[in-house]
Coordinates of C-alpha atoms in Angstrom, one line a residue:
M1 CA 142.3 129.8 -18.9
K2 CA 143.1 127.4 -15.9
R3 CA 143.4 130.1 -13.5
T4 CA 139.2 130.4 -15.6
I5 CA 139.4 126.1 -15.2
S6 CA 140.3 126.3 -11.3
K7 CA 137.7 128.9 -10.3
L8 CA 135.1 127.0 -11.9
L9 CA 135.6 124.3 -9.8
I10 CA 135.9 126.3 -6.7
V11 CA 132.2 127.6 -7.0
V12 CA 131.0 124.2 -8.2
M13 CA 132.9 123.3 -5.1
V14 CA 131.7 125.7 -3.3
F15 CA 127.9 124.6 -4.7
S16 CA 127.8 121.5 -4.1
M17 CA 128.2 122.3 -0.5
L18 CA 125.7 125.0 0.1
C19 CA 123.3 123.2 -1.7
F20 CA 123.4 120.2 0.5
Y21 CA 124.2 122.5 3.7
Q22 CA 120.1 123.9 2.5
A23 CA 119.2 120.9 1.3
G24 CA 119.7 120.1 4.5
K25 CA 117.5 123.4 6.1
G26 CA 114.9 122.6 3.5
A27 CA 116.4 125.8 1.2
S28 CA 115.8 126.3 -2.1
V29 CA 118.9 127.3 -3.4
K30 CA 119.9 128.6 -7.6
V31 CA 122.9 129.0 -8.4
Y32 CA 123.6 131.3 -11.9
A33 CA 126.1 129.9 -14.4
D34 CA 125.9 132.1 -17.1
G35 CA 127.4 135.5 -15.2
P36 CA 129.7 137.3 -17.2
E37 CA 133.3 135.3 -17.4
G38 CA 136.0 136.2 -14.6
E39 CA 133.1 136.1 -12.0
T40 CA 132.1 134.2 -9.1
P41 CA 129.0 133.0 -10.0
Q42 CA 125.4 134.7 -8.0
V43 CA 123.8 131.7 -5.8
E44 CA 120.9 133.1 -5.2
T45 CA 119.0 131.5 -1.9
T46 CA 115.5 130.8 -2.7
P47 CA 113.5 131.5 1.2
Q48 CA 111.8 128.4 3.0
E49 CA 109.3 127.7 4.7
E50 CA 110.7 126.7 7.7
T51 CA 110.2 122.7 7.9
T52 CA 110.5 121.5 11.3
T53 CA 111.4 118.3 11.8
P54 CA 108.6 115.2 13.6
E55 CA 109.3 114.5 17.0
V56 CA 110.2 111.2 17.2
T57 CA 107.8 109.0 18.9
T58 CA 109.0 106.2 21.4
V59 CA 106.7 103.0 21.1
P60 CA 106.6 101.5 24.6
E61 CA 107.3 98.2 24.9
T62 CA 104.5 95.7 25.3
T63 CA 104.7 94.1 28.8
V64 CA 103.0 90.5 29.1
P65 CA 101.3 90.0 32.5
E66 CA 102.6 87.6 34.7
T67 CA 100.1 84.8 35.7
T68 CA 98.0 84.0 38.5
A69 CA 97.0 81.4 40.2
V70 CA 93.8 80.8 40.7
V71 CA 91.6 80.3 44.3
K72 CA 89.9 78.2 44.4
K73 CA 87.0 78.9 47.8
T74 CA 85.0 76.4 49.9
P75 CA 81.2 77.0 51.4
A76 CA 81.3 76.9 54.9
K77 CA 80.1 73.9 56.1
V78 CA 76.0 73.9 56.7
T79 CA 74.5 74.6 60.1
G80 CA 71.8 74.9 62.5
L81 CA 70.0 71.8 60.1
K82 CA 66.9 70.4 61.3
I83 CA 63.5 69.0 60.9
T84 CA 60.7 70.4 61.9
D85 CA 56.3 70.2 60.9
V86 CA 56.3 66.8 61.3
K87 CA 53.0 65.2 60.1
N88 CA 52.8 61.6 58.9
A89 CA 53.0 62.3 54.9
S90 CA 55.3 65.0 55.2
L91 CA 58.2 67.4 57.4
R92 CA 60.4 70.2 56.4
V93 CA 63.7 70.2 56.7
V94 CA 65.8 73.6 57.4
W95 CA 69.3 75.2 57.9
K96 CA 71.5 78.2 57.4
K97 CA 72.0 80.3 54.8
S98 CA 76.2 78.6 54.8
S99 CA 78.8 82.0 53.9
L100 CA 79.9 81.7 49.3
A101 CA 77.4 78.4 48.5
T102 CA 76.1 79.3 45.7
E103 CA 73.6 76.1 46.4
Y104 CA 73.0 73.1 48.6
W105 CA 72.8 69.5 47.7
V106 CA 70.6 68.2 49.5
Y107 CA 70.8 63.7 50.5
R108 CA 68.3 61.5 51.5
S109 CA 68.3 57.9 53.3
V110 CA 65.0 55.7 53.8
E111 CA 64.5 53.1 56.1
G112 CA 65.4 49.9 55.0
K113 CA 64.0 46.2 57.5
S114 CA 67.4 46.0 58.8
K115 CA 68.1 49.3 58.1
M116 CA 68.6 52.3 56.8
S117 CA 69.4 52.1 52.6
A118 CA 71.6 54.2 51.4
Y119 CA 71.8 57.9 50.5
K120 CA 71.2 59.1 47.1
K121 CA 70.7 62.9 45.7
Y122 CA 67.3 64.3 46.7
K123 CA 67.3 67.6 45.9
T124 CA 69.4 70.9 44.2
L125 CA 68.9 73.5 46.1
K126 CA 68.6 77.8 46.5
K127 CA 66.7 77.8 49.2
T128 CA 68.3 76.5 53.3
S129 CA 64.4 74.4 53.1
F130 CA 61.5 72.5 51.6
I131 CA 58.9 70.0 52.7
N132 CA 59.4 67.1 51.6
T133 CA 55.7 65.3 51.5
G134 CA 54.5 61.8 49.8
L135 CA 55.8 59.7 53.1
S136 CA 54.5 56.9 54.4
Q137 CA 53.3 56.6 58.4
G138 CA 55.9 56.5 60.8
T139 CA 58.9 55.6 58.9
V140 CA 62.5 56.5 59.4
Y141 CA 63.6 59.3 57.3
K142 CA 67.3 60.6 57.0
Y143 CA 68.9 63.8 56.0
K144 CA 72.1 64.9 54.3
V145 CA 72.8 68.3 53.4
I146 CA 75.9 69.7 51.5
A147 CA 77.0 73.4 50.7
V148 CA 78.8 73.9 47.9
R149 CA 79.8 76.5 45.9
K150 CA 80.7 76.9 42.2
A151 CA 82.6 80.1 40.6
D152 CA 84.7 80.6 38.2
G153 CA 85.3 77.3 36.5
Y154 CA 85.5 76.0 39.2
T155 CA 82.7 73.6 42.1
T156 CA 83.5 73.7 46.0
K157 CA 81.6 71.3 48.4
S158 CA 81.5 71.5 52.3
G159 CA 81.3 69.2 54.9
G160 CA 77.6 66.9 54.8
K161 CA 76.1 67.7 57.6
E162 CA 73.2 65.3 58.5
V163 CA 69.8 64.8 60.9
S164 CA 67.4 61.3 61.3
A165 CA 63.4 61.9 62.4
M166 CA 60.5 59.1 61.8
T167 CA 57.3 60.6 60.3
D168 CA 53.7 61.2 63.3
I169 CA 52.3 57.2 63.8
D170 CA 49.1 56.5 62.9
G171 CA 47.1 56.1 65.6
V172 CA 44.8 52.6 66.3
K173 CA 41.5 52.2 64.1
N174 CA 38.3 51.1 66.1
F175 CA 38.9 51.5 69.1
K176 CA 35.7 51.4 70.7
A177 CA 34.3 50.0 74.5
K178 CA 32.5 47.1 75.9
A179 CA 30.5 47.6 79.2
A180 CA 30.0 44.4 81.8
S181 CA 29.1 45.1 85.8
K182 CA 32.5 44.9 86.8
S183 CA 34.7 44.5 83.7
I184 CA 35.2 47.2 80.8
K185 CA 36.3 45.2 77.6
L186 CA 38.8 47.1 75.3
T187 CA 38.9 46.1 71.6
F188 CA 40.6 47.9 68.6
K189 CA 43.0 46.9 64.9
K190 CA 46.8 47.4 65.4
N191 CA 48.9 49.3 63.9
K192 CA 51.5 47.5 62.2
K193 CA 54.6 49.4 62.9
A194 CA 53.6 50.0 66.4
T195 CA 56.4 48.6 68.4
K196 CA 54.0 49.4 72.0
Y197 CA 51.3 51.2 72.9
Y198 CA 50.4 52.8 76.4
L199 CA 47.3 52.8 78.0
Y200 CA 45.6 55.9 80.0
R201 CA 42.1 55.8 81.9
A202 CA 39.7 58.9 83.3
S203 CA 36.7 58.4 84.9
E204 CA 34.2 60.5 87.1
K205 CA 35.8 60.0 89.9
S206 CA 38.7 59.8 88.7
P207 CA 38.7 63.1 85.8
K208 CA 42.8 63.3 85.2
F209 CA 44.3 60.1 82.6
K210 CA 46.5 58.2 84.2
K211 CA 48.5 55.3 82.9
I212 CA 47.4 52.2 83.9
K213 CA 49.0 49.8 80.8
T214 CA 51.6 49.1 78.0
L215 CA 50.4 46.5 75.7
S216 CA 52.9 44.4 73.0
K217 CA 52.3 44.8 70.1
S218 CA 50.8 42.1 69.0
K219 CA 48.4 42.5 71.4
T220 CA 44.4 43.6 70.0
S221 CA 42.0 44.0 72.8
Y222 CA 42.6 44.5 76.8
T223 CA 40.2 43.5 79.8
D224 CA 40.1 46.3 82.1
K225 CA 38.9 44.6 85.6
K226 CA 39.7 48.1 88.0
V227 CA 36.1 49.5 87.1
K228 CA 33.1 50.0 89.7
S229 CA 29.6 49.0 88.4
G230 CA 26.6 52.4 87.0
Q231 CA 30.5 54.4 85.9
V232 CA 31.9 56.0 83.4
Y233 CA 34.9 55.0 82.2
T234 CA 37.3 57.2 79.5
Y235 CA 40.5 55.8 77.9
K236 CA 43.7 57.2 75.6
L237 CA 45.5 54.6 73.6
V238 CA 49.7 56.4 72.0
T239 CA 50.7 54.1 69.3
Y240 CA 54.6 54.5 69.8
R241 CA 57.5 53.4 68.2
K242 CA 60.8 53.5 68.1
K243 CA 63.5 52.4 64.7
F244 CA 67.1 53.1 64.4
G245 CA 67.0 55.7 67.6
V246 CA 64.2 57.6 66.9
K247 CA 61.1 57.3 68.0
S248 CA 57.1 58.8 67.6
Y249 CA 53.9 58.4 68.7
S250 CA 50.9 59.3 67.8
L251 CA 47.9 61.6 68.5
P252 CA 45.6 60.1 71.0
K253 CA 42.6 57.1 69.9
Y254 CA 39.6 58.1 73.0
T255 CA 36.6 56.5 74.1
S256 CA 34.0 55.0 77.3
A257 CA 32.0 53.4 78.3
M258 CA 30.1 53.4 81.1
T259 CA 30.3 50.0 83.5
A260 CA 26.7 47.8 83.8
L261 CA 24.2 48.9 87.1
S262 CA 24.4 46.4 90.1
A263 CA 21.3 44.8 90.7
P264 CA 19.8 45.6 93.6
S265 CA 20.8 44.3 96.5
K266 CA 19.8 42.9 100.0
I267 CA 16.0 43.8 98.7
T268 CA 13.7 42.7 101.5
A269 CA 9.6 42.8 102.1
K270 CA 7.8 43.9 105.4
E271 CA 4.5 41.8 104.9
K272 CA 1.1 43.4 106.4
A273 CA -2.5 42.1 105.6
T274 CA -3.2 44.5 102.9
K275 CA 0.6 45.6 102.0
I276 CA 4.1 44.6 101.6
I277 CA 7.0 47.0 102.7
L278 CA 9.7 46.9 99.8
K279 CA 13.4 47.8 101.2
W280 CA 16.9 47.3 98.7
K281 CA 20.3 49.1 99.3
A282 CA 21.6 51.6 96.5
V283 CA 23.0 51.0 93.6
N284 CA 26.7 53.2 93.2
N285 CA 25.5 55.6 90.1
A286 CA 22.1 54.7 90.7
E287 CA 19.9 57.8 90.0
K288 CA 16.3 56.5 90.6
Y289 CA 14.8 52.3 90.4
E290 CA 12.0 51.3 88.6
V291 CA 9.8 48.4 90.6
Y292 CA 7.6 45.8 89.2
K293 CA 4.4 43.7 90.8
G294 CA 4.9 40.6 88.3
K295 CA 5.6 42.2 85.1
K296 CA 4.3 45.0 85.2
L297 CA 5.8 48.4 86.0
V298 CA 4.2 49.9 89.1
K299 CA 7.1 52.8 90.3
V300 CA 9.6 54.3 89.3
T301 CA 11.6 56.0 91.9
K302 CA 15.3 57.6 93.4
K303 CA 14.1 56.1 96.9
T304 CA 15.3 52.9 97.8
T305 CA 11.8 51.5 99.2
Y306 CA 8.9 51.0 97.9
T307 CA 5.1 50.5 99.7
Q308 CA 2.1 48.1 98.2
K309 CA -0.5 48.7 98.8
G310 CA -4.3 47.3 98.0
L311 CA -3.5 43.7 98.4
K312 CA -5.6 40.8 99.3
K313 CA -4.5 38.7 102.1
R314 CA -2.9 36.3 102.7
H315 CA -1.7 36.2 98.9
N316 CA 1.1 35.7 97.4
Y317 CA 3.2 38.1 95.5
R318 CA 6.1 38.4 93.4
F319 CA 8.2 42.6 93.1
K320 CA 11.5 42.6 91.0
V321 CA 13.8 45.9 91.1
R322 CA 16.3 47.7 88.7
A323 CA 18.9 50.7 89.0
V324 CA 18.8 53.1 85.7
R325 CA 20.7 55.7 84.2
R326 CA 21.4 57.6 82.2
F327 CA 24.3 59.0 79.6
K328 CA 25.3 60.4 77.0
G329 CA 21.4 60.3 75.8
K330 CA 21.2 56.5 76.2
T331 CA 19.4 55.5 79.6
Y332 CA 21.1 52.3 80.7
K333 CA 19.8 50.0 83.2
S334 CA 20.6 46.6 85.9
A335 CA 19.6 43.3 85.5
F336 CA 16.5 42.7 88.3
A337 CA 16.6 42.0 91.5
T338 CA 13.0 40.1 93.0
I339 CA 11.5 38.8 95.5
S340 CA 8.3 36.2 96.6
T341 CA 6.9 37.3 98.9
S342 CA 3.2 37.8 100.7
T343 CA 0.6 39.0 103.2
T344 CA 0.2 38.1 106.4
L345 CA -2.9 36.7 107.5
G346 CA -3.8 39.8 109.3
M347 CA -4.5 37.7 112.9
K348 CA -3.8 39.2 116.1
G349 CA -1.9 37.9 118.5
S350 CA 0.6 34.6 117.7
W351 CA 1.6 32.4 115.4
I352 CA 2.9 30.4 112.3
E353 CA 2.2 30.8 108.5
I354 CA 3.7 28.6 106.5
N355 CA 3.4 29.2 102.8
I356 CA 3.7 26.4 100.2
K357 CA 4.4 28.4 96.9
T358 CA 7.4 30.7 98.2
Q359 CA 8.7 27.7 101.0
T360 CA 8.8 30.3 103.7
L361 CA 8.2 30.6 107.8
R362 CA 7.1 32.9 109.5
M363 CA 6.7 32.8 112.8
Y364 CA 4.4 36.4 114.2
I365 CA 4.5 37.5 118.8
K366 CA 2.5 40.1 119.4
N367 CA 1.4 40.5 115.5
K368 CA 5.1 41.6 115.4
L369 CA 7.1 39.0 112.6
Y370 CA 9.5 37.2 115.5
V371 CA 10.7 35.1 112.6
K372 CA 11.7 34.5 108.1
T373 CA 13.0 31.4 108.0
P374 CA 13.1 28.9 104.7
I375 CA 11.5 25.8 104.9
V376 CA 11.0 22.8 102.4
S377 CA 7.5 21.2 103.0
G378 CA 6.2 18.0 101.4
N379 CA 6.6 16.5 98.1
V380 CA 3.7 18.3 95.7
G381 CA 1.4 15.0 95.1
D382 CA 0.1 12.9 97.8
R383 CA 2.8 13.6 100.5
H384 CA 2.1 17.1 99.8
T385 CA 2.2 19.8 103.1
S386 CA -1.7 19.7 104.8
K387 CA -2.9 23.7 103.6
G388 CA -5.1 24.9 106.2
T389 CA -5.4 25.8 109.6
H390 CA -3.6 23.8 112.3
S391 CA -2.6 24.5 116.0
I392 CA 0.3 24.0 118.0
L393 CA -0.2 19.3 118.7
E394 CA 3.1 18.7 120.8
K395 CA 5.8 19.9 121.7
T396 CA 9.1 17.7 122.0
A397 CA 13.4 17.9 122.1
H398 CA 15.4 15.5 120.8
R399 CA 12.1 13.5 119.0
Q400 CA 12.8 10.3 117.1
L401 CA 10.8 9.8 114.4
K402 CA 10.3 6.2 112.6
G403 CA 7.9 5.7 109.1
S404 CA 6.8 3.9 105.9
Y405 CA 6.1 5.0 102.1
H406 CA 5.9 2.7 99.9
G407 CA 8.4 0.9 100.7
Q408 CA 10.9 3.7 102.2
T409 CA 10.9 3.5 105.3
W410 CA 13.0 6.6 108.3
D411 CA 14.3 6.7 111.3
V412 CA 16.2 9.9 112.4
T413 CA 15.8 12.1 116.0
V414 CA 15.3 15.9 115.3
N415 CA 16.4 18.9 117.8
Y416 CA 12.7 20.4 118.2
W417 CA 10.3 18.7 116.8
L418 CA 6.4 21.2 116.9
K419 CA 4.0 18.3 115.0
F420 CA 0.5 20.5 113.9
T421 CA -1.8 17.5 112.6
S422 CA -2.9 14.1 113.6
D423 CA -1.0 12.0 110.7
A424 CA 1.9 13.3 112.2
Q425 CA 2.3 16.3 109.8
G426 CA 5.3 18.5 112.1
I427 CA 7.5 21.3 111.9
H428 CA 11.0 20.6 113.1
D429 CA 15.2 20.7 112.3
S430 CA 17.3 19.4 109.2
V431 CA 20.5 18.9 109.7
W432 CA 21.3 16.4 106.9
R433 CA 20.3 18.8 104.6
S434 CA 22.3 21.7 103.2
A435 CA 20.3 23.6 101.0
Y436 CA 15.8 25.5 101.7
G437 CA 13.4 27.4 99.9
G438 CA 12.8 27.2 96.4
N439 CA 11.9 24.5 94.0
I440 CA 13.1 21.9 96.8
Y441 CA 10.1 20.5 97.3
K442 CA 8.7 20.0 94.0
T443 CA 11.5 17.1 93.5
N444 CA 13.5 16.5 96.5
G445 CA 10.9 17.4 99.7
S446 CA 10.0 15.7 102.6
H447 CA 6.5 13.2 103.1
G448 CA 4.6 15.9 104.6
C449 CA 6.2 17.4 108.2
V450 CA 8.0 21.2 107.5
N451 CA 12.3 20.6 107.2
T452 CA 13.4 23.7 109.2
P453 CA 16.9 25.4 109.3
L454 CA 18.5 24.6 112.7
G455 CA 18.9 28.4 113.7
A456 CA 15.4 29.3 112.8
M457 CA 14.2 26.4 114.7
R458 CA 15.7 26.3 117.7
K459 CA 14.1 30.2 118.3
I460 CA 11.1 29.0 116.6
F461 CA 10.7 25.8 119.2
K462 CA 12.0 28.7 122.3
K463 CA 8.4 31.2 122.0
A464 CA 6.1 28.2 120.1
K465 CA 3.4 26.8 123.1
V466 CA 0.7 24.1 121.9
G467 CA -2.4 25.6 121.0
M468 CA -0.5 28.4 118.5
P469 CA -1.9 28.2 115.3
V470 CA -0.4 26.6 113.1
I471 CA -1.8 28.2 109.3
V472 CA -0.2 26.4 105.7
Y473 CA -1.3 27.7 102.6

């Protein structure tokens, strides 16, 4: 019995070991304990599917990334900054693209009375240019442009680049020219921002403009006296301004004028019995001349001579001549040059004529005019010189003349004396007079004699002969 129990214990121990082993192997073990006594219990092993021990996956160890500092990148400084297309109310600011820049900040400063204003931010731009409009003429504007980078949550800026310019200054207003015969007066309305003005001139003979004057900012007029009559002059006026080292020149303003034509000079009259031949000196730039007899226009000519025919003998006439020129559709005329003359008696031989109205004396020798001179005849009234046909009664040198009239007395010695009336009216020199001709005889005439300049009297006395006709009319 004891042996049986001992065997059973041994079987149980073996069974337990097998169960443990099979459990590890995954096999199913059946033990039959009710077998015949004395026999070793049978152990039945039930085959099992092979159990695959799952592989153990090793979870990788989590790696914490290292912390790296962000690099702040600064854009390149602006280059190529300049101002173009400057006008009187606008300008254009341009520059080159800066590497790494995402935008640009533009600052602006404006001219003040004594200094430029502080910079103020004016624009933020993606592009590299802009047009600034609505500006004031002749005014200084200054710009600063900064390249900016906005990235990675940071903003970086380059150094600033500056540029300045002045808007175009306006030219003057109401630029006008008014011409006289020997001068042209220029006037204009000043520009209050002007520093000074540059004046240029061109003419018909010198068409290239040359600077003739620099005018101060306070001037509003200028008179050009270095001009010639009857010539067209064109003027150009440029307004200039300089402020804070910046300059501006306006577009030029133009005006033109023609100086007044000079009146014909050195006009003379050759007198005949029934005609008068007029001559005068040519007027600079005149195209033609108008000739009047009295108030009537009798001739328009390009010549400097004119003959008036069909006149009465021993008759007084008054002619006047003026120069004419047309310019830019307008006709310009000079002042008149006048001459008083008369036809002759139409006599033959040698004689002396005295014209009271024109206050002239003419002496003809062998039908040709020998002397013509202004004189002063007797006062108007009872002291007048006697009109009519007379003749030389006496020819004396160094003659003493004495007389009295209404309480007035005289006692003079003349160099040359030609008596032609029985009551002692004569032709003589009068060195006490300084002027002859005109209307002197009406208020300061002689007592009836014909006062004559010394030089002319000397020539007359030389050719005069007793008996020569003297006609007063």
